[in-house]
Amino acid sequence: MKVKEPAVKYNAMPSISIMRSRLVQAFENENDADFIQMMYAYMLQKRNEQQAGQSAKYSLSELKGIIALENDNGMSYDEMRMAYMKDKFSL
């Protein structure tokens, strides 16, 4: 016994450049200030999430330079590194 499948038409996704141009056109023709502000906030949120996901990479010379700047406070290397990371990246 054969099973009959419904005829389905699959629409292929357009290329990235076509989708980008359609998005730009939609945003250029948009007049709703609330929508534009919402999209801007979303864009900033996505960028911040992306940057938070990236790991910070520092060379030993950069870390030694940080230590040289704050050598008079009596903190250990690990404490200074953690303080720097908190100041730099608000961890």
PDB file of C-alpha atoms in Angstrom:
ATOM      1  CA  MET A   1       0.000   0.000   0.000  1.00  0.00           C
ATOM      2  CA  LYS A   2       1.446   3.341  -1.021  1.00  0.00           C
ATOM      3  CA  VAL A   3       1.207   6.415   1.106  1.00  0.00           C
ATOM      4  CA  LYS A   4       0.302   9.537  -0.763  1.00  0.00           C
ATOM      5  CA  GLU A   5       2.202  12.597   0.295  1.00  0.00           C
ATOM      6  CA  PRO A   6       0.636  15.982  -0.148  1.00  0.00           C
ATOM      7  CA  ALA A   7       2.183  18.080  -2.862  1.00  0.00           C
ATOM      8  CA  VAL A   8       4.256  20.746  -1.179  1.00  0.00           C
ATOM      9  CA  LYS A   9       6.003  23.594  -2.881  1.00  0.00           C
ATOM     10  CA  TYR A  10       9.331  24.502  -1.264  1.00  0.00           C
ATOM     11  CA  ASN A  11      10.451  28.072  -1.614  1.00  0.00           C
ATOM     12  CA  ALA A  12      14.200  28.448  -1.632  1.00  0.00           C
ATOM     13  CA  MET A  13      15.653  31.206   0.518  1.00  0.00           C
ATOM     14  CA  PRO A  14      17.058  34.125  -1.452  1.00  0.00           C
ATOM     15  CA  SER A  15      20.736  34.919  -1.221  1.00  0.00           C
ATOM     16  CA  ILE A  16      22.141  36.996   1.637  1.00  0.00           C
ATOM     17  CA  SER A  17      22.650  40.053  -0.565  1.00  0.00           C
ATOM     18  CA  ILE A  18      19.002  39.953  -1.703  1.00  0.00           C
ATOM     19  CA  MET A  19      17.739  39.567   1.879  1.00  0.00           C
ATOM     20  CA  ARG A  20      20.011  42.421   3.004  1.00  0.00           C
ATOM     21  CA  SER A  21      18.718  44.734   0.264  1.00  0.00           C
ATOM     22  CA  ARG A  22      15.105  43.858   1.165  1.00  0.00           C
ATOM     23  CA  LEU A  23      15.790  44.627   4.836  1.00  0.00           C
ATOM     24  CA  VAL A  24      17.445  47.942   3.983  1.00  0.00           C
ATOM     25  CA  GLN A  25      14.486  48.905   1.799  1.00  0.00           C
ATOM     26  CA  ALA A  26      12.034  47.988   4.556  1.00  0.00           C
ATOM     27  CA  PHE A  27      13.950  50.063   7.118  1.00  0.00           C
ATOM     28  CA  GLU A  28      14.342  53.027   4.775  1.00  0.00           C
ATOM     29  CA  ASN A  29      10.594  53.087   4.180  1.00  0.00           C
ATOM     30  CA  GLU A  30       9.731  52.630   7.867  1.00  0.00           C
ATOM     31  CA  ASN A  31       8.221  55.689   9.551  1.00  0.00           C
ATOM     32  CA  ASP A  32       7.283  54.249  12.942  1.00  0.00           C
ATOM     33  CA  ALA A  33       9.717  55.709  15.494  1.00  0.00           C
ATOM     34  CA  ASP A  34       8.868  53.060  18.103  1.00  0.00           C
ATOM     35  CA  PHE A  35       9.745  50.249  15.712  1.00  0.00           C
ATOM     36  CA  ILE A  36      13.024  51.898  14.744  1.00  0.00           C
ATOM     37  CA  GLN A  37      13.983  52.420  18.403  1.00  0.00           C
ATOM     38  CA  MET A  38      13.048  48.828  19.212  1.00  0.00           C
ATOM     39  CA  MET A  39      15.187  47.497  16.357  1.00  0.00           C
ATOM     40  CA  TYR A  40      18.108  49.705  17.409  1.00  0.00           C
ATOM     41  CA  ALA A  41      17.886  48.422  20.994  1.00  0.00           C
ATOM     42  CA  TYR A  42      17.732  44.842  19.684  1.00  0.00           C
ATOM     43  CA  MET A  43      20.791  45.447  17.500  1.00  0.00           C
ATOM     44  CA  LEU A  44      22.772  46.811  20.461  1.00  0.00           C
ATOM     45  CA  GLN A  45      21.679  43.887  22.639  1.00  0.00           C
ATOM     46  CA  LYS A  46      22.810  41.339  20.024  1.00  0.00           C
ATOM     47  CA  ARG A  47      26.153  43.123  19.598  1.00  0.00           C
ATOM     48  CA  ASN A  48      26.737  43.155  23.363  1.00  0.00           C
ATOM     49  CA  GLU A  49      25.857  39.465  23.622  1.00  0.00           C
ATOM     50  CA  GLN A  50      28.290  38.712  20.819  1.00  0.00           C
ATOM     51  CA  GLN A  51      31.089  40.691  22.457  1.00  0.00           C
ATOM     52  CA  ALA A  52      30.413  39.064  25.826  1.00  0.00           C
ATOM     53  CA  GLY A  53      30.695  35.655  24.192  1.00  0.00           C
ATOM     54  CA  GLN A  54      34.131  36.391  22.834  1.00  0.00           C
ATOM     55  CA  SER A  55      36.938  35.567  25.204  1.00  0.00           C
ATOM     56  CA  ALA A  56      39.461  38.250  25.999  1.00  0.00           C
ATOM     57  CA  LYS A  57      42.982  37.356  24.958  1.00  0.00           C
ATOM     58  CA  TYR A  58      45.925  39.191  26.454  1.00  0.00           C
ATOM     59  CA  SER A  59      49.604  38.648  26.137  1.00  0.00           C
ATOM     60  CA  LEU A  60      51.827  38.371  29.170  1.00  0.00           C
ATOM     61  CA  SER A  61      53.514  41.671  28.282  1.00  0.00           C
ATOM     62  CA  GLU A  62      50.143  43.465  28.387  1.00  0.00           C
ATOM     63  CA  LEU A  63      49.384  42.023  31.811  1.00  0.00           C
ATOM     64  CA  LYS A  64      52.866  42.942  33.071  1.00  0.00           C
ATOM     65  CA  GLY A  65      52.271  46.479  31.809  1.00  0.00           C
ATOM     66  CA  ILE A  66      49.059  46.624  33.812  1.00  0.00           C
ATOM     67  CA  ILE A  67      50.934  45.446  36.893  1.00  0.00           C
ATOM     68  CA  ALA A  68      53.644  48.065  36.367  1.00  0.00           C
ATOM     69  CA  LEU A  69      51.038  50.830  36.403  1.00  0.00           C
ATOM     70  CA  GLU A  70      49.549  49.794  39.733  1.00  0.00           C
ATOM     71  CA  ASN A  71      52.583  48.380  41.518  1.00  0.00           C
ATOM     72  CA  ASP A  72      52.263  50.478  44.677  1.00  0.00           C
ATOM     73  CA  ASN A  73      48.985  49.102  46.040  1.00  0.00           C
ATOM     74  CA  GLY A  74      50.340  45.836  47.531  1.00  0.00           C
ATOM     75  CA  MET A  75      47.896  43.572  45.667  1.00  0.00           C
ATOM     76  CA  SER A  76      48.932  40.176  44.357  1.00  0.00           C
ATOM     77  CA  TYR A  77      49.099  39.466  40.641  1.00  0.00           C
ATOM     78  CA  ASP A  78      45.798  37.545  40.661  1.00  0.00           C
ATOM     79  CA  GLU A  79      44.007  40.281  42.613  1.00  0.00           C
ATOM     80  CA  MET A  80      45.320  42.932  40.238  1.00  0.00           C
ATOM     81  CA  ARG A  81      44.309  40.878  37.210  1.00  0.00           C
ATOM     82  CA  MET A  82      40.796  40.348  38.567  1.00  0.00           C
ATOM     83  CA  ALA A  83      40.472  44.056  39.445  1.00  0.00           C
ATOM     84  CA  TYR A  84      41.562  44.962  35.922  1.00  0.00           C
ATOM     85  CA  MET A  85      39.086  42.527  34.375  1.00  0.00           C
ATOM     86  CA  LYS A  86      36.287  43.946  36.562  1.00  0.00           C
ATOM     87  CA  ASP A  87      37.126  47.503  35.539  1.00  0.00           C
ATOM     88  CA  LYS A  88      37.636  46.716  31.879  1.00  0.00           C
ATOM     89  CA  PHE A  89      34.744  44.347  31.253  1.00  0.00           C
ATOM     90  CA  SER A  90      32.412  45.052  34.204  1.00  0.00           C
ATOM     91  CA  LEU A  91      32.551  41.437  35.373  1.00  0.00           C
TER      92      LEU A  91
END
